[in-house]
Amino acid sequence: MAGKEWTRREFLGLGAALGLGLAGCAPQQAGTTQGPAAGGDQPRYGGVLTVWTGGDPPNYDLHQNSTYMVLWPLAPCYNLLVQFDPQDPNRIIPDLAERWDVSSDGKIYTFYLKRGVRFHHGKPFKAEDVKASFERIIWPPKGVVSPRQGAFTAVDGIETPDDYTVRFVLKRPNPSLLPNIAQGWNVIYPKDVLEAKGDMKKDVVGTGPFKFKEHVRGVGIELVKNPDYHVEGRPYLDGIKYFIIPDPNTALSAFISGQLLMYRPRLKSDAEEARRQLGDKVVIQTVQSYSFDTLNVNARRKPWDDPRVRLAVSLAIDRNAAIQVLAQGDGVAGGFMPAGGQWALPPGEIARLPGYSPNKAQEIEQARRLLAEAGYPNGFKTTMLTRKGADYEPISVFLKDQLAKVGIDAALDVQESAAAYDRLNQREFDSVPWGHAIALDDPDAVYGEFYLCKSERNYSGICDPEVDALFERQSQTLDPNERRRLVWELEKKALVTQTKIILLWRLDRTIHWSTVRNYRRHPSLYNNQRMQDVWLAEA
């Protein structure tokens, strides 16, 4: 396919063959998704978009983080090699790469880069920056954490034939390479800053439509327009301000009063309250999201090292009750792959797995028998690390009640978000409920990040070589039907290890004032956060 310019139909055919479920890639100018807005409105310049975020970023290095508190306020400062179309989450389009070719054997991806791009500190963007960025993602140096490196196990090397060409050389064909490159986390850093600083924890230097202005801890983060942005006519906004508001009631009040123009309420009732008070002045965008609630247990510690104990806990949890209590009925039971997605086990298959049966009384009795077999006929005491805040504590309270049904007494250890993240990353916990999100519905991305022996976010420390072997098989299978069959086999095998105990997959929503135009919520929290095409009808 080298040198070929693909039509939409041809690319769709390739996507089906590779199991991508994606469209796009006829060469085009990056950032040209904006046309006249609905109702005939024309984009206008000016104004500052005010957006909610729940807390301070622990640092500024997107490659090393996995919380939206880092990505949301910093994504507008960066570009990606390729990106998910801001107006169509099922398409991949150019960004810093204007176009790309794939070799006939599927093992070489060649990206042709945009010229005339400069980083915010003045350095011209070149192929060396792409190479340096992805090498630290795929083969992180000592001291660098890379949560998404597991999605790139097929990559053998990265070459730069010239300043505006980058070549990814693969060990084997990999149908997931393009969507994984397009994850919102995989921003391009300047090579010179990486070499001088070693990381980007204190620096924000990208090529994006906005520049970092200031961060006042506990208050907010402010970005200003990049007047030299390489996409002509963008951005429309003069700037973006992210207000740090941990309490959801305070955040909702700030939205209704107009201080915030965009907010992500965790509960459906908050969105409905905004609609009740504001009427058609508010837009509610709801998606079946890539966000899920889960319980992590630490298999490095007793009694969680015993698979019977882990299974007993999964059996004890009423997932239908979790959906009603935690998500106001706004969720779906599922496995490791996003519920309702192309790789998810069918609901009938899910219902046959331990912990998912509608007969909870029977499963609770089975859980008690397993605990007795493991030496805990009367249950045991444990500690549940809990992230402080109205958005996070309810899941721990719910799980404490569920575990009590089989004699497990869980004391809640409530910690501020920063401390909870530190202990989670250092594996200093017995059990820890958490809300996670993923960037795309792709087996390589999901398993590579969470469920393999060496996955960076395998917080439970559970390692099953058979799961890793099945992962490798599906990862290089080009026939989409056969790959789906292998992923279902992988799900059935992996779910019973209880690497994570999945409670539910959420419906998720973003609400914004109707004056905010040309923003489309993607299923993932981590895509379409650059805001380069967003404009305000009242600047």
Coordinates of C-alpha atoms in Angstrom, one line a residue:
M1 CA 0.0 0.0 0.0
A2 CA 3.0 2.3 0.0
G3 CA 2.3 5.5 -1.9
K4 CA -1.4 4.8 -2.2
E5 CA -4.0 7.5 -1.4
W6 CA -7.0 5.7 0.1
T7 CA -10.6 6.4 -0.6
R8 CA -13.1 6.2 2.2
R9 CA -14.5 2.9 0.9
E10 CA -11.0 1.4 0.6
F11 CA -10.0 2.4 4.1
L12 CA -13.3 1.0 5.5
G13 CA -12.5 -2.2 3.8
L14 CA -9.0 -2.2 5.3
G15 CA -10.4 -1.3 8.7
A16 CA -12.8 -4.3 8.6
A17 CA -10.0 -6.6 7.6
L18 CA -7.8 -5.4 10.5
G19 CA -10.7 -5.3 13.0
L20 CA -10.3 -1.6 13.5
G21 CA -14.0 -0.5 13.3
L22 CA -12.6 2.8 12.1
A23 CA -12.8 5.0 9.1
G24 CA -10.7 7.8 7.7
C25 CA -7.3 8.5 6.3
A26 CA -7.7 9.9 2.9
P27 CA -4.9 12.5 3.1
Q28 CA -6.3 15.9 4.3
Q29 CA -5.4 19.0 6.1
A30 CA -5.4 18.4 9.9
G31 CA -8.1 20.3 11.8
T32 CA -10.5 20.9 8.9
T33 CA -13.6 19.3 10.5
Q34 CA -15.3 22.7 11.2
G35 CA -18.0 23.9 8.8
P36 CA -21.0 26.1 9.4
A37 CA -22.6 25.3 12.7
A38 CA -26.1 23.9 13.1
G39 CA -28.8 26.4 12.3
G40 CA -26.6 28.3 9.9
D41 CA -24.5 30.0 12.6
Q42 CA -21.0 30.9 11.5
P43 CA -18.0 30.4 13.8
R44 CA -16.9 33.5 15.6
Y45 CA -13.6 34.4 17.3
G46 CA -13.1 35.5 20.9
G47 CA -14.2 34.6 24.4
V48 CA -12.9 32.3 27.1
L49 CA -14.3 28.8 27.7
T50 CA -14.8 27.9 31.4
V51 CA -14.6 24.2 32.2
W52 CA -14.8 22.1 35.3
T53 CA -12.2 19.8 36.6
G54 CA -12.3 17.9 39.8
G55 CA -8.7 18.4 41.1
D56 CA -5.2 19.5 40.6
P57 CA -3.0 17.4 38.2
P58 CA -0.3 15.5 40.2
N59 CA 2.2 16.8 37.5
Y60 CA 2.1 17.8 33.9
D61 CA 3.6 14.7 32.1
L62 CA 0.7 13.2 30.1
H63 CA 2.8 10.2 29.1
Q64 CA 3.1 9.1 32.7
N65 CA -0.4 9.8 34.0
S66 CA -3.8 8.2 33.8
T67 CA -6.2 10.8 35.3
Y68 CA -8.3 13.2 33.3
M69 CA -7.1 15.9 35.8
V70 CA -3.9 16.0 33.8
L71 CA -5.2 15.4 30.3
W72 CA -8.2 17.8 30.2
P73 CA -6.4 21.0 31.0
L74 CA -3.2 20.1 29.1
A75 CA -4.5 18.4 25.9
P76 CA -5.2 21.8 24.3
C77 CA -1.5 22.6 24.5
Y78 CA -0.5 19.6 22.3
N79 CA -1.0 17.7 19.1
L80 CA -1.0 14.0 18.3
L81 CA 0.5 12.1 15.4
V82 CA -3.0 11.1 14.3
Q83 CA -6.3 11.7 16.1
F84 CA -9.8 10.6 16.5
D85 CA -12.0 13.0 14.5
P86 CA -13.5 15.5 16.9
Q87 CA -16.9 15.2 15.1
D88 CA -16.8 11.4 14.6
P89 CA -15.3 9.1 17.2
N90 CA -15.2 6.2 14.7
R91 CA -12.7 7.9 12.4
I92 CA -9.0 8.5 12.6
I93 CA -7.8 11.6 10.7
P94 CA -4.4 13.3 10.4
D95 CA -2.9 15.6 13.0
L96 CA 0.8 16.2 12.9
A97 CA 1.0 13.4 10.3
E98 CA -0.6 14.7 7.1
R99 CA -1.0 11.2 5.7
W100 CA 0.4 7.7 6.2
D101 CA 1.0 4.4 4.3
V102 CA 1.0 0.8 5.4
S103 CA 3.2 -1.8 3.7
S104 CA 1.6 -4.8 2.0
D105 CA 2.6 -7.1 4.8
G106 CA 1.2 -4.8 7.5
K107 CA 4.5 -4.4 9.3
I108 CA 5.7 -0.9 8.3
Y109 CA 3.6 2.2 9.0
T110 CA 5.1 5.3 7.4
F111 CA 3.9 8.7 8.5
Y112 CA 4.5 11.9 6.5
L113 CA 4.7 14.9 8.8
K114 CA 3.3 18.4 8.5
R115 CA 5.9 21.1 7.8
G116 CA 6.0 24.6 9.3
V117 CA 4.9 23.6 12.8
R118 CA 6.7 25.1 15.8
F119 CA 6.6 24.2 19.5
H120 CA 5.6 26.9 21.9
H121 CA 9.2 27.6 22.8
G122 CA 10.1 28.2 19.1
K123 CA 11.7 24.9 18.1
P124 CA 10.6 23.6 14.7
F125 CA 8.7 20.3 14.9
K126 CA 10.5 17.4 13.2
A127 CA 10.5 13.6 13.0
E128 CA 13.0 13.4 15.9
D129 CA 10.3 14.7 18.2
V130 CA 7.9 11.9 17.2
K131 CA 10.6 9.3 17.7
A132 CA 11.6 10.6 21.1
S133 CA 8.0 10.8 22.3
F134 CA 7.0 7.3 21.2
E135 CA 10.2 5.7 22.3
R136 CA 9.6 6.9 25.9
I137 CA 6.0 5.6 25.7
I138 CA 7.0 2.2 24.3
W139 CA 10.4 1.7 25.9
P140 CA 10.3 4.0 28.9
P141 CA 13.7 4.8 30.5
K142 CA 14.4 4.0 34.1
G143 CA 12.2 6.2 36.4
V144 CA 9.6 6.9 33.7
V145 CA 6.1 5.2 34.2
S146 CA 4.3 4.4 30.9
P147 CA 0.8 3.2 31.5
R148 CA 0.1 2.6 27.9
Q149 CA 3.3 0.9 26.8
G150 CA 1.5 -2.5 26.8
A151 CA -0.5 -1.5 23.8
F152 CA 2.6 -1.2 21.6
T153 CA 4.2 -4.6 22.1
A154 CA 4.2 -5.2 18.4
V155 CA 6.5 -2.3 17.7
D156 CA 10.1 -3.3 17.0
G157 CA 11.6 0.1 16.2
I158 CA 11.0 3.7 15.1
E159 CA 13.0 5.1 12.2
T160 CA 13.3 8.7 10.8
P161 CA 14.5 8.5 7.2
D162 CA 14.4 12.3 7.1
D163 CA 13.1 15.3 9.1
Y164 CA 9.5 14.8 8.0
T165 CA 9.1 11.1 7.8
V166 CA 8.6 8.6 10.6
R167 CA 8.5 4.9 10.2
F168 CA 7.1 2.4 12.8
V169 CA 8.6 -1.0 12.1
L170 CA 6.5 -3.9 13.6
K171 CA 7.5 -7.4 14.7
R172 CA 4.2 -8.6 13.4
P173 CA 1.0 -7.1 11.8
N174 CA -1.0 -5.3 14.5
P175 CA -4.5 -4.2 13.6
S176 CA -4.7 -1.9 16.7
L177 CA -1.6 0.3 16.0
L178 CA -3.4 3.3 14.5
P179 CA -6.1 3.7 17.2
N180 CA -3.6 3.2 19.9
I181 CA -1.4 6.0 18.4
A182 CA -4.5 8.2 18.3
Q183 CA -5.1 7.9 22.1
G184 CA -5.4 11.4 23.6
W185 CA -2.5 10.6 25.9
N186 CA 0.1 10.1 23.2
V187 CA 1.0 13.8 22.7
I188 CA 4.2 14.8 20.9
Y189 CA 6.9 16.4 23.1
P190 CA 9.9 18.4 22.0
K191 CA 13.0 16.2 22.0
D192 CA 15.2 19.0 23.3
V193 CA 13.1 19.6 26.4
L194 CA 12.9 15.8 27.1
E195 CA 16.7 15.5 26.9
A196 CA 17.3 18.6 29.0
K197 CA 14.7 17.8 31.7
G198 CA 14.2 14.0 31.6
D199 CA 10.5 14.4 31.9
M200 CA 7.7 16.9 31.4
K201 CA 6.4 16.9 35.0
K202 CA 7.0 20.7 35.4
D203 CA 6.9 21.9 31.8
V204 CA 4.1 22.3 29.2
V205 CA 5.7 22.8 25.8
G206 CA 3.6 21.6 22.8
T207 CA 2.5 22.5 19.4
G208 CA -1.1 22.9 20.3
P209 CA -3.7 25.7 19.8
F210 CA -3.4 27.0 23.3
K211 CA -0.4 27.8 25.5
F212 CA -0.1 27.2 29.2
K213 CA -0.4 30.4 31.2
E214 CA -0.6 29.5 34.9
H215 CA -1.8 26.9 37.4
V216 CA -2.9 28.1 40.8
R217 CA -3.2 25.0 43.0
G218 CA -6.7 24.4 44.3
V219 CA -8.1 27.2 42.1
G220 CA -7.6 26.5 38.4
I221 CA -5.5 26.3 35.3
E222 CA -5.5 29.0 32.6
L223 CA -4.6 28.6 28.9
V224 CA -4.3 31.3 26.3
K225 CA -4.6 31.3 22.5
N226 CA -1.5 30.3 20.5
P227 CA -1.3 33.1 17.8
D228 CA 1.1 31.0 15.8
Y229 CA -0.9 27.8 15.6
H230 CA -0.2 25.7 12.5
V231 CA -3.9 25.1 11.6
E232 CA -5.0 28.2 9.8
G233 CA -7.8 30.1 11.5
R234 CA -7.7 28.1 14.7
P235 CA -8.3 28.3 17.5
Y236 CA -11.5 30.4 17.8
L237 CA -11.3 30.9 21.6
D238 CA -9.1 33.5 23.2
G239 CA -8.4 31.0 26.0
I240 CA -9.7 28.3 28.4
K241 CA -10.0 28.4 32.1
Y242 CA -10.3 25.1 34.1
F243 CA -11.8 25.7 37.5
I244 CA -10.9 23.1 40.1
I245 CA -14.1 22.3 42.1
P246 CA -14.0 18.9 43.9
D247 CA -17.5 19.1 45.4
P248 CA -20.2 18.2 42.8
N249 CA -22.9 20.3 44.4
T250 CA -20.6 23.4 44.2
A251 CA -19.7 22.5 40.6
L252 CA -23.4 22.2 39.6
S253 CA -24.2 25.5 41.2
A254 CA -21.3 27.1 39.3
F255 CA -22.6 25.7 36.1
I256 CA -26.1 26.8 36.6
S257 CA -24.9 30.3 37.6
G258 CA -22.9 30.6 34.4
Q259 CA -19.4 30.6 36.0
L260 CA -18.8 27.2 34.2
L261 CA -19.8 26.8 30.6
M262 CA -19.0 23.1 30.5
Y263 CA -19.3 20.4 33.3
R264 CA -19.2 16.7 33.5
P265 CA -21.8 15.6 36.2
R266 CA -21.3 12.1 37.5
L267 CA -25.0 11.6 38.1
K268 CA -27.9 11.8 35.7
S269 CA -30.0 13.7 38.3
D270 CA -27.5 16.6 38.2
A271 CA -27.8 17.0 34.4
E272 CA -31.6 16.9 34.8
E273 CA -31.5 19.6 37.5
A274 CA -29.5 21.8 35.2
R275 CA -32.0 21.2 32.4
R276 CA -34.9 22.0 34.8
Q277 CA -33.4 25.3 35.8
L278 CA -31.9 26.4 32.4
G279 CA -34.2 24.8 29.9
D280 CA -32.9 24.9 26.3
K281 CA -29.9 27.0 27.4
V282 CA -28.2 23.8 28.4
V283 CA -27.1 20.9 26.1
I284 CA -26.8 17.4 27.5
Q285 CA -24.5 15.0 25.6
T286 CA -24.8 11.4 26.8
V287 CA -22.7 8.4 25.7
Q288 CA -22.3 4.8 26.6
S289 CA -18.8 5.6 27.9
Y290 CA -15.5 3.8 28.3
S291 CA -15.7 4.5 32.1
F292 CA -16.2 1.8 34.7
D293 CA -16.4 1.3 38.4
T294 CA -14.3 -1.5 39.9
L295 CA -12.8 -3.0 43.0
N296 CA -9.0 -3.7 43.0
V297 CA -7.7 -6.2 45.5
N298 CA -4.1 -6.7 46.3
A299 CA -3.1 -10.3 45.5
R300 CA 0.4 -9.6 47.0
R301 CA -1.2 -9.6 50.4
K302 CA -3.2 -12.3 52.3
P303 CA -6.0 -13.2 52.0
W304 CA -6.3 -11.7 48.6
D305 CA -3.6 -14.0 47.2
D306 CA -6.2 -16.8 47.4
P307 CA -8.3 -17.0 44.3
R308 CA -11.2 -18.5 46.3
V309 CA -11.3 -15.3 48.4
R310 CA -11.3 -13.1 45.3
L311 CA -14.0 -15.1 43.7
A312 CA -16.1 -15.0 46.9
V313 CA -16.0 -11.2 46.9
S314 CA -17.1 -11.1 43.2
L315 CA -19.9 -13.5 44.0
A316 CA -21.0 -11.4 46.9
I317 CA -21.4 -8.2 44.9
D318 CA -24.9 -7.5 43.4
R319 CA -24.0 -5.7 40.1
N320 CA -27.6 -4.8 39.4
A321 CA -27.8 -3.1 42.8
A322 CA -24.6 -1.3 42.0
I323 CA -26.1 0.1 38.8
Q324 CA -29.1 1.4 40.7
V325 CA -27.3 2.7 43.7
L326 CA -24.1 4.1 42.2
A327 CA -25.3 5.2 38.7
Q328 CA -29.0 5.8 39.3
G329 CA -29.8 3.0 36.9
D330 CA -27.5 4.6 34.3
G331 CA -25.1 1.8 33.7
V332 CA -24.6 -1.7 32.3
A333 CA -23.0 -4.9 33.7
G334 CA -20.0 -6.1 31.7
G335 CA -16.6 -7.6 31.6
F336 CA -13.2 -6.1 30.9
M337 CA -14.1 -4.8 27.4
P338 CA -16.6 -1.9 27.2
A339 CA -20.2 -3.0 27.6
G340 CA -22.1 -2.8 24.3
G341 CA -18.9 -2.5 22.3
Q342 CA -17.7 -4.6 19.4
W343 CA -15.5 -6.8 21.6
A344 CA -17.8 -7.2 24.6
L345 CA -19.1 -10.6 25.6
P346 CA -22.8 -10.9 24.7
P347 CA -25.1 -10.3 27.7
G348 CA -26.1 -14.0 27.8
E349 CA -22.5 -15.1 28.1
I350 CA -21.8 -12.5 30.8
A351 CA -24.8 -13.7 32.8
R352 CA -23.3 -17.2 33.0
L353 CA -20.0 -16.0 34.6
P354 CA -19.5 -16.2 38.3
G355 CA -20.7 -13.0 40.0
Y356 CA -23.1 -12.0 37.2
S357 CA -25.9 -14.4 37.9
P358 CA -29.4 -12.9 38.7
N359 CA -29.7 -15.5 41.5
K360 CA -27.7 -13.6 44.1
A361 CA -28.9 -15.6 47.0
Q362 CA -27.3 -18.7 45.5
E363 CA -24.1 -16.8 44.7
I364 CA -23.8 -15.5 48.3
E365 CA -24.1 -19.1 49.6
Q366 CA -21.4 -20.1 47.2
A367 CA -19.2 -17.2 48.4
R368 CA -19.6 -18.3 52.0
R369 CA -18.5 -21.8 51.1
L370 CA -15.5 -20.6 49.3
L371 CA -14.4 -18.4 52.2
A372 CA -14.8 -21.4 54.6
E373 CA -12.7 -23.5 52.2
A374 CA -10.0 -20.8 52.3
G375 CA -10.0 -20.8 56.1
Y376 CA -12.3 -17.9 56.8
P377 CA -15.6 -19.5 57.8
N378 CA -16.5 -16.3 59.8
G379 CA -15.1 -13.9 57.2
F380 CA -12.2 -11.5 58.0
K381 CA -11.3 -7.9 58.7
T382 CA -9.7 -5.8 56.0
T383 CA -9.1 -2.1 55.1
M384 CA -10.5 -0.5 52.0
L385 CA -8.5 2.5 50.7
T386 CA -11.1 5.2 49.7
R387 CA -10.6 8.3 47.7
K388 CA -12.1 11.3 49.5
G389 CA -15.0 13.1 47.8
A390 CA -18.7 12.9 47.1
D391 CA -17.9 11.4 43.7
Y392 CA -15.8 8.6 45.1
E393 CA -16.8 7.6 48.6
P394 CA -20.2 6.1 47.7
I395 CA -18.6 3.2 45.9
S396 CA -16.7 2.2 49.0
V397 CA -19.8 2.6 51.2
F398 CA -21.7 0.4 48.8
L399 CA -19.0 -2.3 48.7
K400 CA -18.6 -2.3 52.5
D401 CA -22.2 -3.2 52.7
Q402 CA -21.9 -5.9 50.0
L403 CA -18.9 -7.6 51.6
A404 CA -20.6 -7.6 55.0
K405 CA -23.1 -10.1 53.6
V406 CA -20.4 -12.8 53.5
G407 CA -18.8 -11.7 56.8
I408 CA -16.0 -9.5 55.4
D409 CA -15.6 -6.4 57.6
A410 CA -14.1 -3.6 55.6
A411 CA -12.9 -0.5 57.4
L412 CA -12.8 2.6 55.1
D413 CA -9.4 4.4 55.0
V414 CA -10.4 7.7 53.5
Q415 CA -7.6 9.7 51.8
E416 CA -7.3 12.9 49.7
S417 CA -7.0 12.1 46.0
A418 CA -3.2 12.7 45.7
A419 CA -2.5 10.4 48.7
A420 CA -4.9 7.8 47.3
Y421 CA -3.2 7.9 43.9
D422 CA 0.2 7.5 45.5
R423 CA -0.8 4.5 47.5
L424 CA -2.6 2.9 44.5
N425 CA 0.5 3.3 42.3
Q426 CA 2.7 2.0 45.0
R427 CA 0.4 -0.9 45.7
E428 CA 0.0 0.1 49.3
F429 CA -3.5 -1.2 49.9
D430 CA -5.6 -4.2 50.8
S431 CA -8.5 -3.3 48.5
V432 CA -9.3 -0.1 46.7
P433 CA -12.5 0.8 44.8
W434 CA -11.9 3.1 41.9
G435 CA -13.4 4.6 38.8
H436 CA -11.3 4.0 35.7
A437 CA -11.6 5.0 32.1
I438 CA -9.9 3.9 28.9
A439 CA -9.1 5.8 25.8
L440 CA -10.6 3.4 23.2
D441 CA -12.5 0.2 22.8
D442 CA -9.6 -2.0 21.7
P443 CA -8.3 -5.2 23.3
D444 CA -4.6 -4.3 22.9
A445 CA -5.3 -1.0 24.7
V446 CA -7.5 -2.4 27.5
Y447 CA -5.5 -5.5 28.3
G448 CA -2.2 -3.9 27.7
E449 CA -2.9 -1.2 30.2
F450 CA -4.7 -3.2 32.9
Y451 CA -4.8 -7.0 32.8
L452 CA -1.5 -8.6 31.7
C453 CA 1.3 -9.8 33.9
K454 CA 3.4 -6.7 33.3
S455 CA 0.6 -4.2 32.7
E456 CA 1.5 -0.9 34.4
R457 CA -2.0 -0.5 35.9
N458 CA -2.4 -4.2 36.9
Y459 CA -2.8 -3.0 40.5
S460 CA -3.8 -6.4 41.9
G461 CA -0.6 -8.0 40.7
I462 CA -2.3 -11.1 39.4
C463 CA -0.4 -12.9 36.6
D464 CA -1.9 -15.6 34.4
P465 CA 0.4 -16.7 31.6
E466 CA -2.5 -18.2 29.7
V467 CA -4.2 -14.8 29.6
D468 CA -1.0 -13.2 28.2
A469 CA -0.7 -16.0 25.6
L470 CA -4.3 -15.4 24.4
F471 CA -3.7 -11.7 24.3
E472 CA -0.8 -12.2 22.0
R473 CA -2.8 -14.4 19.7
Q474 CA -5.7 -12.0 19.3
S475 CA -3.4 -9.0 18.9
Q476 CA -1.9 -10.4 15.6
T477 CA -5.1 -11.9 14.2
L478 CA -6.2 -9.9 11.2
D479 CA -9.6 -11.6 10.5
P480 CA -12.1 -9.6 12.6
N481 CA -14.4 -12.5 13.3
E482 CA -11.6 -14.8 14.4
R483 CA -10.2 -12.0 16.5
R484 CA -13.5 -11.3 18.2
R485 CA -13.8 -15.1 19.0
L486 CA -10.3 -15.0 20.6
V487 CA -11.2 -11.9 22.5
W488 CA -14.3 -13.5 23.9
E489 CA -12.2 -16.5 24.9
L490 CA -9.7 -14.1 26.5
E491 CA -12.5 -12.4 28.4
K492 CA -13.9 -15.7 29.8
K493 CA -10.4 -16.7 30.9
A494 CA -9.3 -13.4 32.4
L495 CA -12.5 -12.4 34.2
V496 CA -12.3 -15.3 36.6
T497 CA -8.8 -14.3 37.8
Q498 CA -10.4 -11.1 39.3
T499 CA -7.6 -8.9 38.3
K500 CA -10.3 -6.3 38.6
I501 CA -13.8 -6.9 39.9
I502 CA -16.0 -4.9 37.5
L503 CA -19.1 -3.4 39.0
L504 CA -20.6 -1.6 36.0
W505 CA -19.9 0.4 32.9
R506 CA -21.4 3.9 33.1
L507 CA -23.4 6.0 30.8
D508 CA -21.6 9.3 30.9
R509 CA -22.5 12.9 30.0
T510 CA -21.1 16.3 29.5
I511 CA -23.4 19.3 29.9
H512 CA -22.6 22.7 28.4
W513 CA -24.4 26.0 27.7
S514 CA -25.9 26.2 24.3
T515 CA -23.5 29.1 23.5
V516 CA -20.7 26.5 23.3
R517 CA -20.6 25.3 19.7
N518 CA -18.9 22.5 17.8
Y519 CA -18.1 20.2 20.7
R520 CA -19.0 16.6 20.5
R521 CA -18.5 14.3 23.5
H522 CA -16.6 11.1 22.7
P523 CA -17.2 7.8 24.5
S524 CA -13.8 8.2 26.2
L525 CA -12.9 11.0 28.6
Y526 CA -9.5 11.1 27.0
N527 CA -10.3 12.0 23.4
N528 CA -11.5 15.2 21.8
Q529 CA -10.3 17.5 24.6
R530 CA -8.2 19.9 22.5
M531 CA -11.0 22.4 21.9
Q532 CA -9.3 23.9 18.8
D533 CA -12.6 24.0 16.8
V534 CA -14.8 25.0 19.7
W535 CA -16.3 28.5 19.6
L536 CA -18.7 30.6 21.6
A537 CA -21.8 32.1 20.1
E538 CA -21.6 34.9 22.6
A539 CA -17.9 35.9 23.0

